[in-house]
mmCIF file of C-alpha atoms in Angstrom:
data_model
loop_
_atom_site.group_PDB
_atom_site.id
_atom_site.type_symbol
_atom_site.label_atom_id
_atom_site.label_comp_id
_atom_site.label_asym_id
_atom_site.label_seq_id
_atom_site.Cartn_x
_atom_site.Cartn_y
_atom_site.Cartn_z
ATOM 1 C CA MET A 16 -0.180 0.389 0.169
ATOM 2 C CA GLY A 17 2.554 2.237 0.952
ATOM 3 C CA SER A 18 4.547 1.749 -2.095
ATOM 4 C CA THR A 19 1.713 1.949 -4.787
ATOM 5 C CA LEU A 20 1.223 5.780 -2.874
ATOM 6 C CA ILE A 21 4.992 7.031 -2.993
ATOM 7 C CA VAL A 22 4.806 5.818 -7.399
ATOM 8 C CA ALA A 23 0.988 7.635 -7.655
ATOM 9 C CA ALA A 24 2.352 10.586 -5.605
ATOM 10 C CA VAL A 25 5.666 10.574 -8.415
ATOM 11 C CA PHE A 26 3.094 10.444 -11.106
ATOM 12 C CA VAL A 27 1.180 13.019 -9.827
ATOM 13 C CA GLY A 28 4.014 15.648 -8.916
ATOM 14 C CA VAL A 29 5.366 15.248 -11.590
ATOM 15 C CA THR A 30 2.489 15.836 -14.357
ATOM 16 C CA ALA A 31 1.962 18.713 -11.831
ATOM 17 C CA LEU A 32 5.483 20.514 -12.546
ATOM 18 C CA VAL A 33 5.624 19.708 -16.228
ATOM 19 C CA GLY A 34 2.639 21.036 -16.920
ATOM 20 C CA GLY A 35 3.252 23.602 -15.146
ATOM 21 C CA VAL A 36 6.196 24.355 -16.492
ATOM 22 C CA ALA A 37 4.627 24.207 -20.217
ATOM 23 C CA LEU A 38 1.893 26.662 -19.388
ATOM 24 C CA LEU A 39 4.258 29.059 -18.186
ATOM 25 C CA LEU A 40 6.570 28.622 -21.226
ATOM 26 C CA ARG A 41 3.802 28.853 -23.260
ATOM 27 C CA GLY A 42 1.900 32.122 -21.705
ATOM 28 C CA SER A 43 5.665 34.074 -22.596
ATOM 29 C CA ARG A 44 5.632 33.827 -26.083
ATOM 30 C CA SER A 45 1.965 35.830 -26.397
ATOM 31 C CA SER A 46 2.836 39.584 -27.276
ATOM 32 C CA LEU A 47 0.623 42.562 -27.144
ATOM 33 C CA ALA A 48 1.764 42.962 -31.042
ATOM 34 C CA GLU A 49 0.171 40.085 -31.588
ATOM 35 C CA ASP A 50 -3.010 40.609 -30.430
ATOM 36 C CA ARG A 51 -2.836 44.313 -32.077
ATOM 37 C CA LEU A 52 -2.560 42.195 -35.153
ATOM 38 C CA GLU A 53 -5.138 39.622 -34.457
ATOM 39 C CA LEU A 54 -7.801 42.727 -33.817
ATOM 40 C CA LEU A 55 -6.768 44.441 -36.866
ATOM 41 C CA THR A 56 -6.865 41.201 -39.357
ATOM 42 C CA GLY A 57 -10.033 40.184 -37.818
ATOM 43 C CA ALA A 58 -8.414 36.981 -36.719
ATOM 44 C CA GLY A 59 -9.068 37.390 -32.710
ATOM 45 C CA GLY A 60 -12.727 37.955 -32.572
ATOM 46 C CA ALA A 61 -14.566 39.892 -31.082
ATOM 47 C CA ALA A 62 -14.438 39.420 -27.600
ATOM 48 C CA VAL A 63 -12.319 42.166 -26.234
ATOM 49 C CA ARG A 64 -11.522 42.556 -22.867
ATOM 50 C CA THR A 65 -12.819 44.869 -20.278
ATOM 51 C CA SER A 66 -10.231 46.867 -17.393
ATOM 52 C CA PRO A 67 -11.853 47.080 -14.370
ATOM 53 C CA GLY A 68 -13.557 50.575 -15.173
ATOM 54 C CA ASN A 69 -15.801 48.157 -17.900
ATOM 55 C CA THR A 70 -13.496 50.532 -20.560
ATOM 56 C CA PRO A 71 -12.847 48.726 -23.646
ATOM 57 C CA SER A 72 -9.265 47.420 -23.933
ATOM 58 C CA LEU A 73 -6.923 46.436 -26.568
ATOM 59 C CA TRP A 74 -4.143 45.331 -24.029
ATOM 60 C CA ALA A 75 -6.305 43.898 -21.337
ATOM 61 C CA GLY A 76 -5.453 39.812 -22.328
ATOM 62 C CA THR A 77 -5.391 37.856 -25.567
ATOM 63 C CA LEU A 78 -8.327 37.884 -27.293
ATOM 64 C CA ASN A 79 -9.684 34.964 -27.679
ATOM 65 C CA ASP A 80 -13.829 33.475 -29.216
ATOM 66 C CA THR A 81 -14.247 31.360 -25.953
ATOM 67 C CA LEU A 82 -12.771 32.728 -22.017
ATOM 68 C CA GLY A 83 -12.191 29.673 -20.455
ATOM 69 C CA PHE A 84 -13.280 28.964 -16.673
ATOM 70 C CA LEU A 85 -10.895 30.645 -14.823
ATOM 71 C CA GLU A 86 -10.916 33.597 -17.326
ATOM 72 C CA GLN A 87 -14.384 34.237 -16.398
ATOM 73 C CA TYR A 88 -14.090 34.025 -12.733
ATOM 74 C CA VAL A 89 -10.901 34.177 -11.735
ATOM 75 C CA PRO A 90 -10.709 38.358 -12.214
ATOM 76 C CA SER A 91 -14.375 38.448 -10.335
ATOM 77 C CA PHE A 92 -12.889 37.740 -6.699
ATOM 78 C CA THR A 93 -9.528 38.939 -7.094
ATOM 79 C CA ASN A 94 -7.191 42.140 -8.569
ATOM 80 C CA LEU A 95 -4.825 39.158 -10.400
ATOM 81 C CA SER A 96 -5.175 40.816 -14.023
ATOM 82 C CA THR A 97 -3.823 43.984 -12.530
ATOM 83 C CA PHE A 98 -0.907 42.459 -10.146
ATOM 84 C CA LEU A 99 0.059 40.893 -13.624
ATOM 85 C CA GLU A 100 0.399 44.214 -15.172
ATOM 86 C CA GLN A 101 1.909 45.809 -12.751
ATOM 87 C CA ALA A 102 4.591 42.974 -12.907
ATOM 88 C CA GLY A 103 5.597 43.610 -16.760
ATOM 89 C CA SER A 104 4.076 39.806 -17.183
ATOM 90 C CA ALA A 105 2.148 38.018 -20.161
ATOM 91 C CA LEU A 106 0.786 35.504 -18.635
ATOM 92 C CA ALA A 107 -3.287 35.735 -18.493
ATOM 93 C CA PRO A 108 -4.902 35.118 -15.074
ATOM 94 C CA SER A 109 -5.872 31.554 -15.530
ATOM 95 C CA ARG A 110 -2.742 30.477 -16.599
ATOM 96 C CA PHE A 111 -1.248 31.976 -13.028
ATOM 97 C CA VAL A 112 -3.568 30.378 -11.248
ATOM 98 C CA LEU A 113 -2.200 26.794 -13.071
ATOM 99 C CA ILE A 114 0.723 27.050 -12.471
ATOM 100 C CA SER A 115 0.416 27.748 -8.925
ATOM 101 C CA LEU A 116 -1.528 25.194 -8.686
ATOM 102 C CA ALA A 117 0.286 23.152 -10.392
ATOM 103 C CA LEU A 118 3.022 24.088 -8.218
ATOM 104 C CA GLY A 119 1.221 22.767 -5.303
ATOM 105 C CA CYS A 120 0.561 19.852 -6.240
ATOM 106 C CA ALA A 121 4.102 18.999 -6.740
ATOM 107 C CA GLY A 122 4.890 20.153 -3.541
ATOM 108 C CA ALA A 123 2.325 17.925 -1.824
ATOM 109 C CA ALA A 124 3.608 14.795 -3.929
ATOM 110 C CA LEU A 125 7.826 15.361 -3.318
ATOM 111 C CA CYS A 126 6.052 15.828 0.083
ATOM 112 C CA MET A 127 4.450 12.810 0.317
ATOM 113 C CA LEU A 128 7.664 10.521 -0.898
ATOM 114 C CA GLY A 129 8.544 10.822 3.071
ATOM 115 C CA LEU A 130 5.939 8.676 3.982
ATOM 116 C CA LEU A 131 6.796 5.191 5.193
ATOM 117 C CA GLY A 132 3.756 4.396 7.644
ATOM 118 C CA ASP A 133 4.549 8.378 9.249
ATOM 119 C CA LEU A 134 1.557 10.380 9.680
ATOM 120 C CA VAL A 135 3.670 13.769 10.212
ATOM 121 C CA TRP A 136 4.532 13.352 6.325
ATOM 122 C CA ILE A 137 0.412 12.703 5.556
ATOM 123 C CA LEU A 138 -0.065 15.836 7.598
ATOM 124 C CA ALA A 139 2.962 17.872 6.262
ATOM 125 C CA ALA A 140 1.862 17.619 2.646
ATOM 126 C CA PRO A 141 -0.938 20.304 2.875
ATOM 127 C CA VAL A 142 1.787 22.910 4.303
ATOM 128 C CA ALA A 143 3.911 22.022 1.339
ATOM 129 C CA PHE A 144 1.196 22.410 -1.436
ATOM 130 C CA VAL A 145 0.439 25.980 -0.075
ATOM 131 C CA LEU A 146 4.250 27.231 0.160
ATOM 132 C CA ALA A 147 4.614 25.438 -3.177
ATOM 133 C CA ALA A 148 1.706 27.313 -4.378
ATOM 134 C CA SER A 149 2.535 30.642 -2.541
ATOM 135 C CA LEU A 150 5.941 30.951 -5.133
ATOM 136 C CA PRO A 151 4.555 32.226 -8.294
ATOM 137 C CA THR A 152 2.799 35.145 -6.257
ATOM 138 C CA LEU A 153 6.007 35.973 -4.499
ATOM 139 C CA TRP A 154 7.900 35.410 -7.344
ATOM 140 C CA MET A 155 5.271 38.202 -9.070
ATOM 141 C CA TYR A 156 5.380 40.533 -6.301
ATOM 142 C CA LEU A 157 8.957 40.968 -6.073
ATOM 143 C CA LYS A 158 9.021 41.681 -9.275
ATOM 144 C CA ARG A 159 6.540 44.150 -9.407
ATOM 145 C CA GLN A 160 8.521 46.013 -6.437
ATOM 146 C CA ARG A 161 11.600 46.007 -8.854
ATOM 147 C CA ARG A 162 9.610 47.228 -11.553
ATOM 148 C CA LEU A 163 8.189 50.089 -9.743
ATOM 149 C CA LYS A 164 11.411 51.025 -7.673
ATOM 150 C CA ALA A 165 12.879 51.136 -11.530
ATOM 151 C CA PHE A 166 9.637 53.269 -13.040
ATOM 152 C CA ALA A 167 10.328 55.001 -9.830
ATOM 153 C CA ARG A 168 13.769 56.153 -11.045
ATOM 154 C CA GLN A 169 13.426 56.323 -14.438
ATOM 155 C CA LEU A 170 9.858 59.052 -14.568
ATOM 156 C CA PRO A 171 12.280 62.349 -13.834
ATOM 157 C CA ASP A 172 14.098 61.581 -17.393
ATOM 158 C CA ALA A 173 11.283 61.046 -18.473
ATOM 159 C CA LEU A 174 9.372 64.091 -17.668
ATOM 160 C CA GLU A 175 11.900 66.106 -18.338
ATOM 161 C CA LEU A 176 12.836 64.549 -21.445
ATOM 162 C CA VAL A 177 9.016 65.558 -22.134
ATOM 163 C CA ALA A 178 9.446 68.786 -21.523
ATOM 164 C CA ARG A 179 12.126 69.445 -24.110
ATOM 165 C CA ALA A 180 10.441 67.756 -26.470
ATOM 166 C CA LEU A 181 7.359 70.423 -25.931
ATOM 167 C CA ARG A 182 10.123 73.542 -26.117
ATOM 168 C CA ALA A 183 11.275 71.615 -29.840
ATOM 169 C CA GLY A 184 8.042 72.256 -30.786
ATOM 170 C CA HIS A 185 6.392 68.561 -30.872
ATOM 171 C CA SER A 186 3.526 67.132 -29.386
ATOM 172 C CA LEU A 187 2.843 65.590 -25.903
ATOM 173 C CA ALA A 188 1.895 62.534 -27.881
ATOM 174 C CA ALA A 189 5.613 62.680 -29.850
ATOM 175 C CA GLY A 190 6.946 63.079 -26.604
ATOM 176 C CA PHE A 191 5.798 60.462 -25.171
ATOM 177 C CA HIS A 192 6.747 58.451 -28.349
ATOM 178 C CA LEU A 193 10.412 60.340 -27.881
ATOM 179 C CA VAL A 194 10.347 58.363 -24.124
ATOM 180 C CA ALA A 195 9.645 54.937 -25.723
ATOM 181 C CA GLN A 196 12.852 55.209 -28.132
ATOM 182 C CA GLU A 197 15.078 56.582 -25.923
ATOM 183 C CA MET A 198 14.665 55.228 -22.725
ATOM 184 C CA ALA A 199 14.973 51.838 -20.945
ATOM 185 C CA GLU A 200 12.158 49.265 -19.748
ATOM 186 C CA PRO A 201 10.120 49.567 -17.917
ATOM 187 C CA ILE A 202 9.171 53.389 -18.407
ATOM 188 C CA SER A 203 9.425 53.074 -22.675
ATOM 189 C CA LYS A 204 6.894 50.233 -22.178
ATOM 190 C CA GLU A 205 4.289 52.237 -20.316
ATOM 191 C CA PHE A 206 4.547 55.176 -22.645
ATOM 192 C CA ASN A 207 4.682 53.504 -25.683
ATOM 193 C CA ARG A 208 1.369 51.350 -24.328
ATOM 194 C CA CYS A 209 -0.067 54.974 -23.654
ATOM 195 C CA TYR A 210 1.329 56.079 -27.001
ATOM 196 C CA GLU A 211 -0.263 53.406 -29.083
ATOM 197 C CA GLU A 212 -3.529 53.484 -26.964
ATOM 198 C CA GLN A 213 -3.721 57.307 -28.442
ATOM 199 C CA ASN A 214 -2.959 56.048 -32.382
ATOM 200 C CA PHE A 215 -5.702 53.825 -32.049
ATOM 201 C CA GLY A 216 -8.578 56.296 -31.032
ATOM 202 C CA ILE A 217 -8.799 55.938 -27.348
ATOM 203 C CA PRO A 218 -8.234 59.290 -25.723
ATOM 204 C CA LEU A 219 -5.170 60.908 -24.461
ATOM 205 C CA ASP A 220 -6.825 60.828 -20.612
ATOM 206 C CA GLN A 221 -8.578 57.648 -20.905
ATOM 207 C CA ALA A 222 -4.987 55.855 -21.659
ATOM 208 C CA LEU A 223 -3.169 58.258 -19.020
ATOM 209 C CA GLU A 224 -5.616 56.840 -16.604
ATOM 210 C CA ASP A 225 -5.003 53.157 -17.495
ATOM 211 C CA MET A 226 -0.808 53.899 -16.950
ATOM 212 C CA THR A 227 -1.560 54.873 -13.419
ATOM 213 C CA ARG A 228 -3.667 52.306 -12.697
ATOM 214 C CA ARG A 229 -0.948 49.499 -14.297
ATOM 215 C CA VAL A 230 1.930 51.913 -12.306
ATOM 216 C CA PRO A 231 0.868 52.826 -8.453
ATOM 217 C CA ASN A 232 3.253 55.702 -8.018
ATOM 218 C CA LEU A 233 2.162 58.894 -6.784
ATOM 219 C CA ASP A 234 4.280 61.085 -8.772
ATOM 220 C CA LEU A 235 2.976 59.461 -11.669
ATOM 221 C CA ARG A 236 -1.125 60.307 -10.872
ATOM 222 C CA PHE A 237 0.837 64.478 -10.488
ATOM 223 C CA PHE A 238 2.125 63.864 -14.123
ATOM 224 C CA ALA A 239 -1.379 62.727 -15.199
ATOM 225 C CA THR A 240 -3.511 65.146 -13.707
ATOM 226 C CA ALA A 241 -0.819 68.060 -14.577
ATOM 227 C CA VAL A 242 -1.626 66.988 -18.637
ATOM 228 C CA ILE A 243 -5.175 66.562 -18.160
ATOM 229 C CA LEU A 244 -5.757 70.390 -16.410
ATOM 230 C CA GLN A 245 -3.439 71.524 -19.070
ATOM 231 C CA ARG A 246 -5.192 70.294 -22.167
ATOM 232 C CA GLN A 247 -8.719 71.658 -20.491
ATOM 233 C CA THR A 248 -7.601 74.887 -19.302
ATOM 234 C CA GLY A 249 -3.935 75.384 -20.668
ATOM 235 C CA GLY A 250 -0.798 76.562 -19.642
ATOM 236 C CA ASP A 251 2.937 76.026 -20.018
ATOM 237 C CA LEU A 252 2.604 71.859 -19.823
ATOM 238 C CA ALA A 253 6.590 72.520 -19.947
ATOM 239 C CA GLU A 254 7.252 73.791 -16.850
ATOM 240 C CA ILE A 255 5.175 72.222 -14.804
ATOM 241 C CA LEU A 256 6.959 69.026 -15.813
ATOM 242 C CA ASP A 257 9.975 70.539 -15.133
ATOM 243 C CA LYS A 258 8.931 71.106 -11.475
ATOM 244 C CA ILE A 259 7.385 67.968 -11.059
ATOM 245 C CA GLY A 260 10.571 66.381 -12.488
ATOM 246 C CA ARG A 261 12.339 68.457 -9.926
ATOM 247 C CA LEU A 262 10.754 67.061 -7.089
ATOM 248 C CA ILE A 263 10.579 64.336 -7.485
ATOM 249 C CA ARG A 264 14.434 64.296 -7.777
ATOM 250 C CA GLU A 265 14.371 66.279 -4.617
ATOM 251 C CA ARG A 266 12.196 63.614 -2.797
ATOM 252 C CA PHE A 267 14.849 61.085 -3.710
ATOM 253 C CA LYS A 268 17.548 62.895 -1.831
ATOM 254 C CA ILE A 269 15.296 63.580 0.790
ATOM 255 C CA TRP A 270 14.881 59.928 1.190
ATOM 256 C CA GLY A 271 18.469 58.286 0.583
ATOM 257 C CA GLN A 272 20.003 61.223 3.646
ATOM 258 C CA ILE A 273 16.976 59.166 5.955
ATOM 259 C CA GLN A 274 18.262 56.222 4.884
ATOM 260 C CA ALA A 275 21.536 56.544 5.373
ATOM 261 C CA LEU A 276 20.633 58.078 9.055
ATOM 262 C CA THR A 277 18.056 55.301 10.230
ATOM 263 C CA GLY A 278 20.969 52.845 8.756
ATOM 264 C CA GLU A 279 21.842 52.116 12.573
ATOM 265 C CA GLY A 280 18.767 51.980 13.491
ATOM 266 C CA ARG A 281 17.826 49.759 10.924
ATOM 267 C CA LEU A 282 20.960 47.128 11.370
ATOM 268 C CA SER A 283 20.148 47.261 15.278
ATOM 269 C CA GLY A 284 16.904 46.240 14.512
ATOM 270 C CA LEU A 285 17.369 43.584 12.582
ATOM 271 C CA VAL A 286 20.131 42.097 15.449
ATOM 272 C CA LEU A 287 17.604 42.715 17.998
ATOM 273 C CA LEU A 288 14.843 40.039 15.988
ATOM 274 C CA ALA A 289 17.498 37.733 14.764
ATOM 275 C CA LEU A 290 19.247 37.111 18.395
ATOM 276 C CA PRO A 291 16.660 35.152 19.936
ATOM 277 C CA PRO A 292 15.537 32.498 17.496
ATOM 278 C CA LEU A 293 19.390 32.236 16.848
ATOM 279 C CA LEU A 294 19.953 31.780 20.597
ATOM 280 C CA PHE A 295 17.408 29.502 20.513
ATOM 281 C CA LEU A 296 18.684 27.141 18.266
ATOM 282 C CA ALA A 297 22.315 27.467 20.186
ATOM 283 C CA MET A 298 20.935 25.967 23.237
ATOM 284 C CA LEU A 299 18.698 23.345 21.675
ATOM 285 C CA ARG A 300 22.274 22.461 19.930
ATOM 286 C CA LEU A 301 24.115 22.901 23.331
ATOM 287 C CA ASN A 302 21.397 21.996 25.997
ATOM 288 C CA PRO A 303 18.704 20.496 24.221
ATOM 289 C CA GLY A 304 17.135 19.388 27.477
ATOM 290 C CA TYR A 305 17.316 22.524 28.909
ATOM 291 C CA VAL A 306 15.649 24.276 25.704
ATOM 292 C CA MET A 307 12.500 21.957 25.632
ATOM 293 C CA THR A 308 11.124 22.470 28.520
ATOM 294 C CA LEU A 309 8.896 25.452 26.969
ATOM 295 C CA PHE A 310 7.396 22.773 24.817
ATOM 296 C CA THR A 311 6.748 19.898 27.557
ATOM 297 C CA ASP A 312 5.390 22.005 30.241
ATOM 298 C CA PRO A 313 3.193 23.960 30.555
ATOM 299 C CA LEU A 314 3.946 27.498 31.910
ATOM 300 C CA GLY A 315 6.819 27.102 28.850
ATOM 301 C CA HIS A 316 4.215 26.885 26.688
ATOM 302 C CA ARG A 317 3.006 30.795 27.918
ATOM 303 C CA MET A 318 6.420 31.885 27.731
ATOM 304 C CA LEU A 319 7.223 30.671 24.562
ATOM 305 C CA ALA A 320 3.570 32.814 22.937
ATOM 306 C CA LEU A 321 4.556 35.685 25.233
ATOM 307 C CA ALA A 322 8.005 35.482 23.139
ATOM 308 C CA ILE A 323 6.654 35.160 20.232
ATOM 309 C CA VAL A 324 4.238 38.064 20.790
ATOM 310 C CA MET A 325 6.919 40.335 22.179
ATOM 311 C CA GLN A 326 8.692 39.626 18.834
ATOM 312 C CA LEU A 327 6.279 41.019 16.640
ATOM 313 C CA VAL A 328 5.028 43.660 18.695
ATOM 314 C CA GLY A 329 9.018 44.431 18.375
ATOM 315 C CA ALA A 330 9.130 44.271 15.091
ATOM 316 C CA LEU A 331 6.578 46.418 14.544
ATOM 317 C CA VAL A 332 7.465 49.178 16.650
ATOM 318 C CA ILE A 333 11.213 49.373 14.956
ATOM 319 C CA ARG A 334 9.344 49.292 11.511
ATOM 320 C CA LYS A 335 7.102 51.915 12.479
ATOM 321 C CA ILE A 336 10.573 53.982 13.727
ATOM 322 C CA VAL A 337 12.422 53.603 10.779
ATOM 323 C CA ASN A 338 10.046 53.039 7.998
ATOM 324 C CA ILE A 339 10.179 57.521 7.312
ATOM 325 C CA LYS A 340 7.640 57.972 4.296
ATOM 326 C CA VAL A 341 8.903 61.211 2.253
#
C-alpha cells in the first residue's frame, strides 16, 4: 500500500510540474503586438476584454472567442489581472492560477514521498501545497516591486525629456514616443503603450488613467493630473513637467539622507530580532533538555507564546520608527 501511494504521488508531482512549466513557457510567447495584429486582421474575434472600469481595452489580455472557466471567474474575486500587469507579466490570470496549482500539487506530492508509515508527512502535505503554490505569487510580487522602483527612478528623466520635446515644438504624443524610443524599460514600455493606445483612438486622458492604474506611482498620478488639467485649462506644460521632475529628484535626495540616518537603527533592529531565534538554536544544540522545557511544561508554553508576541510587537515598533515616508 505504501509503495503504491509513493508511485502515485511521484506521478502526480511530475505531471503537475511538467504541466506548470509548459504553461509558463507557452504564456511567454504571446505578446501585445500579436494581439493587435489579430484585432486588425479580424482573427481575434469580437471578444475584447474590459478593464476594471468596464472600459474596452485592447491591451487587457489575449483576444479569444471563448474564455475558459478560470478566465471568467478569477478576475471576479481578485485583482489578479492588474497585479500581473504591474509586474510586467504577459501571463493570463487563469494560466497563473493553473501554474500555482500545479506547483502546489508537485510540492504536496514530493512531501508525500517521505511517507513510510509516518503520519507526519501526510499532515505536512497541505502545508507543502500552500508553500509551493505561493511561490509564483511571491516571485511576481518581488518582480512587481523591482519594476515599480525602476519606474520611479526613471520618471524624472522621462518628464524632463517630454518637457524638452514640448519646447522644441513637438506634440505631447511625440514626447511620449520619444520616451519610448530613448529610454529603457519599464518606462519605455508603459509610455509606448500609452502612445499606441491613443493612436488606436483611445482618448489621451483615458490612456493616462490606464497607465496610472498599471503603475501605482504617486508622481505619475501628479503627471497625469497635470496633463489633463493643462488640456482643459491651458498653461505651460513644459514648465509644470520640469517642476514635477525637480520635486521627484529632491524627494529621492531626502529619502537617501533618511536611509543613511536610519541605517544604524535598521541594523540594530535586525540584530535584535535575529538574536532570540539564533540563541534558541544554539541552546537547542548545546543543551536540548534545557530548551525542551518550553515545549513540555505548561508554563513554558505560555512563555514561548509571550516571546513570539513580543517579537512581533518589537518588529512592528522598529519598522514604525525607521520607516519614514517622504
